[in-house]
mmCIF file with all atom_site columns, C-alpha atoms in Angstrom:
data_model
loop_
_atom_site.group_PDB
_atom_site.id
_atom_site.type_symbol
_atom_site.label_atom_id
_atom_site.label_alt_id
_atom_site.label_comp_id
_atom_site.label_asym_id
_atom_site.label_entity_id
_atom_site.label_seq_id
_atom_site.pdbx_PDB_ins_code
_atom_site.Cartn_x
_atom_site.Cartn_y
_atom_site.Cartn_z
_atom_site.occupancy
_atom_site.B_iso_or_equiv
_atom_site.pdbx_formal_charge
_atom_site.auth_seq_id
_atom_site.auth_comp_id
_atom_site.auth_asym_id
_atom_site.auth_atom_id
_atom_site.pdbx_PDB_model_num
ATOM 1   C CA . UNK G 1 1   ? -3.496  -9.354  -5.096  1.00 0.00 ? 1   UNK G CA 1
ATOM 2   C CA . UNK G 1 2   ? -1.001  -7.064  -2.426  1.00 0.00 ? 2   UNK G CA 1
ATOM 3   C CA . UNK G 1 3   ? 2.189   -5.055  -3.491  1.00 0.00 ? 3   UNK G CA 1
ATOM 4   C CA . UNK G 1 4   ? 4.140   -2.272  -2.814  1.00 0.00 ? 4   UNK G CA 1
ATOM 5   C CA . UNK G 1 5   ? 4.354   0.060   -5.743  1.00 0.00 ? 5   UNK G CA 1
ATOM 6   C CA . UNK G 1 6   ? 8.349   0.293   -6.580  1.00 0.00 ? 6   UNK G CA 1
ATOM 7   C CA . UNK G 1 7   ? 8.581   4.130   -7.626  1.00 0.00 ? 7   UNK G CA 1
ATOM 8   C CA . UNK G 1 8   ? 6.168   5.605   -5.258  1.00 0.00 ? 8   UNK G CA 1
ATOM 9   C CA . UNK G 1 9   ? 5.097   5.408   -0.957  1.00 0.00 ? 9   UNK G CA 1
ATOM 10  C CA . UNK G 1 10  ? 1.538   3.021   -2.268  1.00 0.00 ? 10  UNK G CA 1
ATOM 11  C CA . UNK G 1 11  ? 0.548   -0.426  -0.653  1.00 0.00 ? 11  UNK G CA 1
ATOM 12  C CA . UNK G 1 12  ? -1.779  -1.784  -2.903  1.00 0.00 ? 12  UNK G CA 1
ATOM 13  C CA . UNK G 1 13  ? -4.260  -4.145  -1.981  1.00 0.00 ? 13  UNK G CA 1
ATOM 14  C CA . UNK G 1 14  ? -6.803  -5.348  -4.501  1.00 0.00 ? 14  UNK G CA 1
ATOM 15  C CA . UNK G 1 15  ? -9.518  -7.745  -3.662  1.00 0.00 ? 15  UNK G CA 1
ATOM 16  C CA . UNK G 1 16  ? -11.891 -9.632  -6.134  1.00 0.00 ? 16  UNK G CA 1
ATOM 17  C CA . UNK G 1 17  ? -15.517 -10.996 -4.801  1.00 0.00 ? 17  UNK G CA 1
ATOM 18  C CA . UNK G 1 18  ? -17.194 -13.462 -6.921  1.00 0.00 ? 18  UNK G CA 1
ATOM 19  C CA . UNK G 1 19  ? -20.629 -14.844 -5.637  1.00 0.00 ? 19  UNK G CA 1
ATOM 20  C CA . UNK G 1 20  ? -20.404 -18.896 -6.288  1.00 0.00 ? 20  UNK G CA 1
ATOM 21  C CA . UNK G 1 21  ? -24.174 -19.120 -4.341  1.00 0.00 ? 21  UNK G CA 1
ATOM 22  C CA . UNK G 1 22  ? -27.546 -19.232 -6.284  1.00 0.00 ? 22  UNK G CA 1
ATOM 23  C CA . UNK G 1 23  ? -28.354 -16.084 -3.735  1.00 0.00 ? 23  UNK G CA 1
ATOM 24  C CA . UNK G 1 24  ? -27.758 -12.560 -3.542  1.00 0.00 ? 24  UNK G CA 1
ATOM 25  C CA . UNK G 1 25  ? -24.797 -11.920 -1.040  1.00 0.00 ? 25  UNK G CA 1
ATOM 26  C CA . UNK G 1 26  ? -24.096 -9.071  0.965   1.00 0.00 ? 26  UNK G CA 1
ATOM 27  C CA . UNK G 1 27  ? -20.608 -8.414  1.568   1.00 0.00 ? 27  UNK G CA 1
ATOM 28  C CA . UNK G 1 28  ? -18.671 -5.835  3.935   1.00 0.00 ? 28  UNK G CA 1
ATOM 29  C CA . UNK G 1 29  ? -15.250 -5.377  3.081   1.00 0.00 ? 29  UNK G CA 1
ATOM 30  C CA . UNK G 1 30  ? -13.434 -3.730  5.928   1.00 0.00 ? 30  UNK G CA 1
ATOM 31  C CA . UNK G 1 31  ? -9.753  -2.389  5.761   1.00 0.00 ? 31  UNK G CA 1
ATOM 32  C CA . UNK G 1 32  ? -8.099  -1.079  8.873   1.00 0.00 ? 32  UNK G CA 1
ATOM 33  C CA . UNK G 1 33  ? -4.750  0.835   9.677   1.00 0.00 ? 33  UNK G CA 1
ATOM 34  C CA . UNK G 1 34  ? -3.509  2.275   13.306  1.00 0.00 ? 34  UNK G CA 1
ATOM 35  C CA . UNK G 1 35  ? -1.569  5.607   12.146  1.00 0.00 ? 35  UNK G CA 1
ATOM 36  C CA . UNK G 1 36  ? 1.647   6.331   14.284  1.00 0.00 ? 36  UNK G CA 1
ATOM 37  C CA . UNK G 1 37  ? 3.126   9.237   12.292  1.00 0.00 ? 37  UNK G CA 1
ATOM 38  C CA . UNK G 1 38  ? 5.997   9.097   14.528  1.00 0.00 ? 38  UNK G CA 1
ATOM 39  C CA . UNK G 1 39  ? 7.981   7.201   16.574  1.00 0.00 ? 39  UNK G CA 1
ATOM 40  C CA . UNK G 1 40  ? 5.350   5.179   18.690  1.00 0.00 ? 40  UNK G CA 1
ATOM 41  C CA . UNK G 1 41  ? 1.755   4.908   19.033  1.00 0.00 ? 41  UNK G CA 1
ATOM 42  C CA . UNK G 1 42  ? 1.004   6.041   22.360  1.00 0.00 ? 42  UNK G CA 1
ATOM 43  C CA . UNK G 1 43  ? 3.782   9.358   22.079  1.00 0.00 ? 43  UNK G CA 1
ATOM 44  C CA . UNK G 1 44  ? 2.052   10.402  18.820  1.00 0.00 ? 44  UNK G CA 1
ATOM 45  C CA . UNK G 1 45  ? -1.731  9.164   19.123  1.00 0.00 ? 45  UNK G CA 1
ATOM 46  C CA . UNK G 1 46  ? -2.808  12.545  20.483  1.00 0.00 ? 46  UNK G CA 1
ATOM 47  C CA . UNK G 1 47  ? -1.464  14.883  17.857  1.00 0.00 ? 47  UNK G CA 1
ATOM 48  C CA . UNK G 1 48  ? -3.121  13.035  14.320  1.00 0.00 ? 48  UNK G CA 1
ATOM 49  C CA . UNK G 1 49  ? -5.397  15.165  12.608  1.00 0.00 ? 49  UNK G CA 1
ATOM 50  C CA . UNK G 1 50  ? -7.696  12.733  10.632  1.00 0.00 ? 50  UNK G CA 1
ATOM 51  C CA . UNK G 1 51  ? -9.422  13.813  7.703   1.00 0.00 ? 51  UNK G CA 1
ATOM 52  C CA . UNK G 1 52  ? -11.846 12.088  4.993   1.00 0.00 ? 52  UNK G CA 1
ATOM 53  C CA . UNK G 1 53  ? -12.309 13.407  1.564   1.00 0.00 ? 53  UNK G CA 1
ATOM 54  C CA . UNK G 1 54  ? -15.649 12.082  0.119   1.00 0.00 ? 54  UNK G CA 1
ATOM 55  C CA . UNK G 1 55  ? -14.305 12.948  -3.507  1.00 0.00 ? 55  UNK G CA 1
ATOM 56  C CA . UNK G 1 56  ? -11.314 10.896  -3.335  1.00 0.00 ? 56  UNK G CA 1
ATOM 57  C CA . UNK G 1 57  ? -12.877 8.146   -1.019  1.00 0.00 ? 57  UNK G CA 1
ATOM 58  C CA . UNK G 1 58  ? -9.877  8.805   1.071   1.00 0.00 ? 58  UNK G CA 1
ATOM 59  C CA . UNK G 1 59  ? -9.130  9.123   5.038   1.00 0.00 ? 59  UNK G CA 1
ATOM 60  C CA . UNK G 1 60  ? -6.169  11.199  5.417   1.00 0.00 ? 60  UNK G CA 1
ATOM 61  C CA . UNK G 1 61  ? -3.931  11.919  8.524   1.00 0.00 ? 61  UNK G CA 1
ATOM 62  C CA . UNK G 1 62  ? -0.997  14.023  9.446   1.00 0.00 ? 62  UNK G CA 1
ATOM 63  C CA . UNK G 1 63  ? 0.720   14.775  12.364  1.00 0.00 ? 63  UNK G CA 1
ATOM 64  C CA . UNK G 1 64  ? 1.952   18.485  12.752  1.00 0.00 ? 64  UNK G CA 1
ATOM 65  C CA . UNK G 1 65  ? 3.665   18.176  15.780  1.00 0.00 ? 65  UNK G CA 1
ATOM 66  C CA . UNK G 1 66  ? 6.167   15.512  14.559  1.00 0.00 ? 66  UNK G CA 1
ATOM 67  C CA . UNK G 1 67  ? 9.237   17.964  13.556  1.00 0.00 ? 67  UNK G CA 1
ATOM 68  C CA . UNK G 1 68  ? 10.817  15.571  10.556  1.00 0.00 ? 68  UNK G CA 1
ATOM 69  C CA . UNK G 1 69  ? 7.466   15.082  8.984   1.00 0.00 ? 69  UNK G CA 1
ATOM 70  C CA . UNK G 1 70  ? 4.936   17.484  9.895   1.00 0.00 ? 70  UNK G CA 1
ATOM 71  C CA . UNK G 1 71  ? 3.752   18.202  6.402   1.00 0.00 ? 71  UNK G CA 1
ATOM 72  C CA . UNK G 1 72  ? 3.569   14.379  5.217   1.00 0.00 ? 72  UNK G CA 1
ATOM 73  C CA . UNK G 1 73  ? -0.038  13.518  5.033   1.00 0.00 ? 73  UNK G CA 1
ATOM 74  C CA . UNK G 1 74  ? -0.886  9.547   4.742   1.00 0.00 ? 74  UNK G CA 1
ATOM 75  C CA . UNK G 1 75  ? -3.488  7.875   3.265   1.00 0.00 ? 75  UNK G CA 1
ATOM 76  C CA . UNK G 1 76  ? -6.318  4.782   3.247   1.00 0.00 ? 76  UNK G CA 1
ATOM 77  C CA . UNK G 1 77  ? -8.354  5.175   -0.303  1.00 0.00 ? 77  UNK G CA 1
ATOM 78  C CA . UNK G 1 78  ? -10.617 2.853   -2.275  1.00 0.00 ? 78  UNK G CA 1
ATOM 79  C CA . UNK G 1 79  ? -11.415 2.769   -5.832  1.00 0.00 ? 79  UNK G CA 1
ATOM 80  C CA . UNK G 1 80  ? -15.107 2.752   -4.842  1.00 0.00 ? 80  UNK G CA 1
ATOM 81  C CA . UNK G 1 81  ? -17.287 4.816   -2.727  1.00 0.00 ? 81  UNK G CA 1
ATOM 82  C CA . UNK G 1 82  ? -16.843 4.092   0.749   1.00 0.00 ? 82  UNK G CA 1
ATOM 83  C CA . UNK G 1 83  ? -20.199 3.290   2.930   1.00 0.00 ? 83  UNK G CA 1
ATOM 84  C CA . UNK G 1 84  ? -18.966 4.025   6.625   1.00 0.00 ? 84  UNK G CA 1
ATOM 85  C CA . UNK G 1 85  ? -15.785 5.297   8.057   1.00 0.00 ? 85  UNK G CA 1
ATOM 86  C CA . UNK G 1 86  ? -14.295 6.279   11.303  1.00 0.00 ? 86  UNK G CA 1
ATOM 87  C CA . UNK G 1 87  ? -10.563 7.125   12.892  1.00 0.00 ? 87  UNK G CA 1
ATOM 88  C CA . UNK G 1 88  ? -11.533 6.242   16.716  1.00 0.00 ? 88  UNK G CA 1
ATOM 89  C CA . UNK G 1 89  ? -9.586  2.920   17.276  1.00 0.00 ? 89  UNK G CA 1
ATOM 90  C CA . UNK G 1 90  ? -12.127 2.677   20.753  1.00 0.00 ? 90  UNK G CA 1
ATOM 91  C CA . UNK G 1 91  ? -15.118 2.024   18.310  1.00 0.00 ? 91  UNK G CA 1
ATOM 92  C CA . UNK G 1 92  ? -13.582 -0.216  15.908  1.00 0.00 ? 92  UNK G CA 1
ATOM 93  C CA . UNK G 1 93  ? -11.876 -2.482  18.280  1.00 0.00 ? 93  UNK G CA 1
ATOM 94  C CA . UNK G 1 94  ? -14.260 -1.824  21.004  1.00 0.00 ? 94  UNK G CA 1
ATOM 95  C CA . UNK G 1 95  ? -13.585 -1.196  24.751  1.00 0.00 ? 95  UNK G CA 1
ATOM 96  C CA . UNK G 1 96  ? -11.623 -4.563  25.384  1.00 0.00 ? 96  UNK G CA 1
ATOM 97  C CA . UNK G 1 97  ? -9.108  -3.772  22.061  1.00 0.00 ? 97  UNK G CA 1
ATOM 98  C CA . UNK G 1 98  ? -9.596  -7.236  20.571  1.00 0.00 ? 98  UNK G CA 1
ATOM 99  C CA . UNK G 1 99  ? -7.891  -7.544  17.216  1.00 0.00 ? 99  UNK G CA 1
ATOM 100 C CA . UNK G 1 100 ? -8.993  -10.929 16.145  1.00 0.00 ? 100 UNK G CA 1
ATOM 101 C CA . UNK G 1 101 ? -13.207 -9.729  17.074  1.00 0.00 ? 101 UNK G CA 1
ATOM 102 C CA . UNK G 1 102 ? -13.212 -6.004  16.558  1.00 0.00 ? 102 UNK G CA 1
ATOM 103 C CA . UNK G 1 103 ? -16.624 -4.854  17.734  1.00 0.00 ? 103 UNK G CA 1
ATOM 104 C CA . UNK G 1 104 ? -16.883 -2.925  14.405  1.00 0.00 ? 104 UNK G CA 1
ATOM 105 C CA . UNK G 1 105 ? -17.483 -6.227  12.496  1.00 0.00 ? 105 UNK G CA 1
ATOM 106 C CA . UNK G 1 106 ? -20.415 -7.175  14.895  1.00 0.00 ? 106 UNK G CA 1
ATOM 107 C CA . UNK G 1 107 ? -22.544 -4.585  13.434  1.00 0.00 ? 107 UNK G CA 1
ATOM 108 C CA . UNK G 1 108 ? -23.316 -2.552  10.140  1.00 0.00 ? 108 UNK G CA 1
ATOM 109 C CA . UNK G 1 109 ? -21.669 0.537   9.598   1.00 0.00 ? 109 UNK G CA 1
ATOM 110 C CA . UNK G 1 110 ? -19.419 3.055   11.259  1.00 0.00 ? 110 UNK G CA 1
ATOM 111 C CA . UNK G 1 111 ? -20.236 6.288   12.659  1.00 0.00 ? 111 UNK G CA 1
ATOM 112 C CA . UNK G 1 112 ? -18.824 8.546   10.292  1.00 0.00 ? 112 UNK G CA 1
ATOM 113 C CA . UNK G 1 113 ? -16.519 9.841   13.408  1.00 0.00 ? 113 UNK G CA 1
ATOM 114 C CA . UNK G 1 114 ? -13.160 11.537  11.853  1.00 0.00 ? 114 UNK G CA 1
ATOM 115 C CA . UNK G 1 115 ? -12.306 13.503  14.937  1.00 0.00 ? 115 UNK G CA 1
ATOM 116 C CA . UNK G 1 116 ? -8.854  14.568  16.451  1.00 0.00 ? 116 UNK G CA 1
ATOM 117 C CA . UNK G 1 117 ? -7.492  13.890  19.788  1.00 0.00 ? 117 UNK G CA 1
ATOM 118 C CA . UNK G 1 118 ? -8.938  10.112  19.956  1.00 0.00 ? 118 UNK G CA 1
ATOM 119 C CA . UNK G 1 119 ? -6.982  6.963   19.779  1.00 0.00 ? 119 UNK G CA 1
ATOM 120 C CA . UNK G 1 120 ? -6.422  7.342   16.295  1.00 0.00 ? 120 UNK G CA 1
ATOM 121 C CA . UNK G 1 121 ? -6.758  4.524   13.505  1.00 0.00 ? 121 UNK G CA 1
ATOM 122 C CA . UNK G 1 122 ? -8.362  4.522   9.549   1.00 0.00 ? 122 UNK G CA 1
ATOM 123 C CA . UNK G 1 123 ? -10.999 2.122   9.404   1.00 0.00 ? 123 UNK G CA 1
ATOM 124 C CA . UNK G 1 124 ? -13.468 2.237   6.163   1.00 0.00 ? 124 UNK G CA 1
ATOM 125 C CA . UNK G 1 125 ? -16.092 0.372   5.232   1.00 0.00 ? 125 UNK G CA 1
ATOM 126 C CA . UNK G 1 126 ? -17.294 -0.742  1.540   1.00 0.00 ? 126 UNK G CA 1
ATOM 127 C CA . UNK G 1 127 ? -20.602 -3.003  1.476   1.00 0.00 ? 127 UNK G CA 1
ATOM 128 C CA . UNK G 1 128 ? -20.992 -5.167  -1.945  1.00 0.00 ? 128 UNK G CA 1
ATOM 129 C CA . UNK G 1 129 ? -24.422 -6.453  -3.211  1.00 0.00 ? 129 UNK G CA 1
ATOM 130 C CA . UNK G 1 130 ? -23.461 -9.589  -5.008  1.00 0.00 ? 130 UNK G CA 1
ATOM 131 C CA . UNK G 1 131 ? -25.905 -11.340 -7.327  1.00 0.00 ? 131 UNK G CA 1
ATOM 132 C CA . UNK G 1 132 ? -25.771 -15.325 -8.079  1.00 0.00 ? 132 UNK G CA 1
ATOM 133 C CA . UNK G 1 133 ? -22.396 -15.753 -10.380 1.00 0.00 ? 133 UNK G CA 1
ATOM 134 C CA . UNK G 1 134 ? -21.540 -11.472 -10.172 1.00 0.00 ? 134 UNK G CA 1
ATOM 135 C CA . UNK G 1 135 ? -17.963 -10.112 -9.612  1.00 0.00 ? 135 UNK G CA 1
ATOM 136 C CA . UNK G 1 136 ? -16.672 -6.900  -7.849  1.00 0.00 ? 136 UNK G CA 1
ATOM 137 C CA . UNK G 1 137 ? -13.507 -5.273  -7.331  1.00 0.00 ? 137 UNK G CA 1
ATOM 138 C CA . UNK G 1 138 ? -12.365 -2.794  -4.788  1.00 0.00 ? 138 UNK G CA 1
ATOM 139 C CA . UNK G 1 139 ? -8.319  -1.633  -4.249  1.00 0.00 ? 139 UNK G CA 1
ATOM 140 C CA . UNK G 1 140 ? -7.441  0.024   -1.669  1.00 0.00 ? 140 UNK G CA 1
ATOM 141 C CA . UNK G 1 141 ? -4.334  2.541   -1.196  1.00 0.00 ? 141 UNK G CA 1
ATOM 142 C CA . UNK G 1 142 ? -2.290  3.132   1.902   1.00 0.00 ? 142 UNK G CA 1
ATOM 143 C CA . UNK G 1 143 ? 0.513   5.787   1.748   1.00 0.00 ? 143 UNK G CA 1
ATOM 144 C CA . UNK G 1 144 ? 2.098   9.072   2.313   1.00 0.00 ? 144 UNK G CA 1
ATOM 145 C CA . UNK G 1 145 ? 3.258   12.039  0.544   1.00 0.00 ? 145 UNK G CA 1
ATOM 146 C CA . UNK G 1 146 ? 5.339   14.682  1.615   1.00 0.00 ? 146 UNK G CA 1
ATOM 147 C CA . UNK G 1 147 ? 2.550   16.884  1.680   1.00 0.00 ? 147 UNK G CA 1
ATOM 148 C CA . UNK G 1 148 ? -1.568  17.071  1.369   1.00 0.00 ? 148 UNK G CA 1
ATOM 149 C CA . UNK G 1 149 ? -0.939  18.075  -2.641  1.00 0.00 ? 149 UNK G CA 1
ATOM 150 C CA . UNK G 1 150 ? 1.263   14.827  -3.306  1.00 0.00 ? 150 UNK G CA 1
ATOM 151 C CA . UNK G 1 151 ? -0.616  12.803  -0.963  1.00 0.00 ? 151 UNK G CA 1
ATOM 152 C CA . UNK G 1 152 ? -4.021  13.549  -3.109  1.00 0.00 ? 152 UNK G CA 1
ATOM 153 C CA . UNK G 1 153 ? -1.809  13.014  -6.229  1.00 0.00 ? 153 UNK G CA 1
ATOM 154 C CA . UNK G 1 154 ? -0.446  9.692   -5.610  1.00 0.00 ? 154 UNK G CA 1
ATOM 155 C CA . UNK G 1 155 ? -4.338  9.149   -4.393  1.00 0.00 ? 155 UNK G CA 1
ATOM 156 C CA . UNK G 1 156 ? -5.798  9.698   -8.226  1.00 0.00 ? 156 UNK G CA 1
ATOM 157 C CA . UNK G 1 157 ? -3.009  7.948   -9.903  1.00 0.00 ? 157 UNK G CA 1
ATOM 158 C CA . UNK G 1 158 ? -3.177  4.785   -8.117  1.00 0.00 ? 158 UNK G CA 1
ATOM 159 C CA . UNK G 1 159 ? -7.432  5.198   -8.573  1.00 0.00 ? 159 UNK G CA 1
ATOM 160 C CA . UNK G 1 160 ? -6.652  4.728   -11.866 1.00 0.00 ? 160 UNK G CA 1
ATOM 161 C CA . UNK G 1 161 ? -7.238  1.271   -12.965 1.00 0.00 ? 161 UNK G CA 1
ATOM 162 C CA . UNK G 1 162 ? -4.670  1.445   -15.855 1.00 0.00 ? 162 UNK G CA 1
ATOM 163 C CA . UNK G 1 163 ? -1.759  2.954   -13.640 1.00 0.00 ? 163 UNK G CA 1
ATOM 164 C CA . UNK G 1 164 ? -2.720  0.116   -11.091 1.00 0.00 ? 164 UNK G CA 1
ATOM 165 C CA . UNK G 1 165 ? -1.546  -2.641  -13.702 1.00 0.00 ? 165 UNK G CA 1
ATOM 166 C CA . UNK G 1 166 ? 1.144   -0.508  -14.953 1.00 0.00 ? 166 UNK G CA 1
ATOM 167 C CA . UNK G 1 167 ? 2.640   -0.611  -11.489 1.00 0.00 ? 167 UNK G CA 1
ATOM 168 C CA . UNK G 1 168 ? 2.027   -4.461  -11.143 1.00 0.00 ? 168 UNK G CA 1
ATOM 169 C CA . UNK G 1 169 ? 4.045   -5.241  -14.201 1.00 0.00 ? 169 UNK G CA 1
ATOM 170 C CA . UNK G 1 170 ? 6.769   -2.858  -13.163 1.00 0.00 ? 170 UNK G CA 1
ATOM 171 C CA . UNK G 1 171 ? 6.955   -4.725  -9.752  1.00 0.00 ? 171 UNK G CA 1
ATOM 172 C CA . UNK G 1 172 ? 6.928   -8.244  -11.824 1.00 0.00 ? 172 UNK G CA 1
ATOM 173 C CA . UNK G 1 173 ? 9.668   -6.412  -13.824 1.00 0.00 ? 173 UNK G CA 1
ATOM 174 C CA . UNK G 1 174 ? 11.737  -5.476  -10.819 1.00 0.00 ? 174 UNK G CA 1
ATOM 175 C CA . UNK G 1 175 ? 11.745  -8.348  -9.221  1.00 0.00 ? 175 UNK G CA 1
ATOM 176 C CA . UNK G 1 176 ? 12.753  -10.709 -12.518 1.00 0.00 ? 176 UNK G CA 1
ATOM 177 C CA . UNK G 1 177 ? 15.410  -8.436  -13.397 1.00 0.00 ? 177 UNK G CA 1
ATOM 178 C CA . UNK G 1 178 ? 16.711  -9.034  -9.410  1.00 0.00 ? 178 UNK G CA 1
ATOM 179 C CA . UNK G 1 179 ? 15.899  -12.683 -9.378  1.00 0.00 ? 179 UNK G CA 1
ATOM 180 C CA . UNK G 1 180 ? 17.496  -13.386 -12.515 1.00 0.00 ? 180 UNK G CA 1
ATOM 181 C CA . UNK G 1 181 ? 20.946  -12.105 -11.815 1.00 0.00 ? 181 UNK G CA 1
ATOM 182 C CA . UNK G 1 182 ? 22.336  -15.448 -10.838 1.00 0.00 ? 182 UNK G CA 1
ATOM 183 C CA . UNK G 1 183 ? 21.293  -18.837 -12.212 1.00 0.00 ? 183 UNK G CA 1
ATOM 184 C CA . UNK G 1 184 ? 22.289  -21.739 -10.411 1.00 0.00 ? 184 UNK G CA 1
ATOM 185 C CA . UNK G 1 185 ? 22.354  -25.634 -12.471 1.00 0.00 ? 185 UNK G CA 1
#
């Protein structure tokens, strides 16, 4: 399930995995985004400052050199413990930079590199062990706060499952009201 929250700058991606085989499966769920935080990636990449908050299962990024949004903090967070992260696009994609076959998906794990000055991205991996018939879920949050405090508040708010369900219901109601305005027979 994928949706944008109606009243907050947050995109939500919910993933449910079910093992329908008769053997235990290991699955690595990976989420990858490239930070821009300005007018374009090439001009802004060197100024992006990443951070990892292990308590909130979140990668944060800001661009203090952006004159309009220098205090804003972007985030990629999850509702489960993160096993591996990187903010280095070269590490994730590989030297040839392939989106169709990222180097990071050819091996297990990432370096936990969270450094400024590289070609920035946010990549997080969560390892699932699923017994036969078992299901597990994870929700990823991608968003931005006006500052670090607001970003952390948004993460905390939407990591709570009841708030996620309320946000989903609100999106449905919004679209129902918008699309039910005119009816053609």
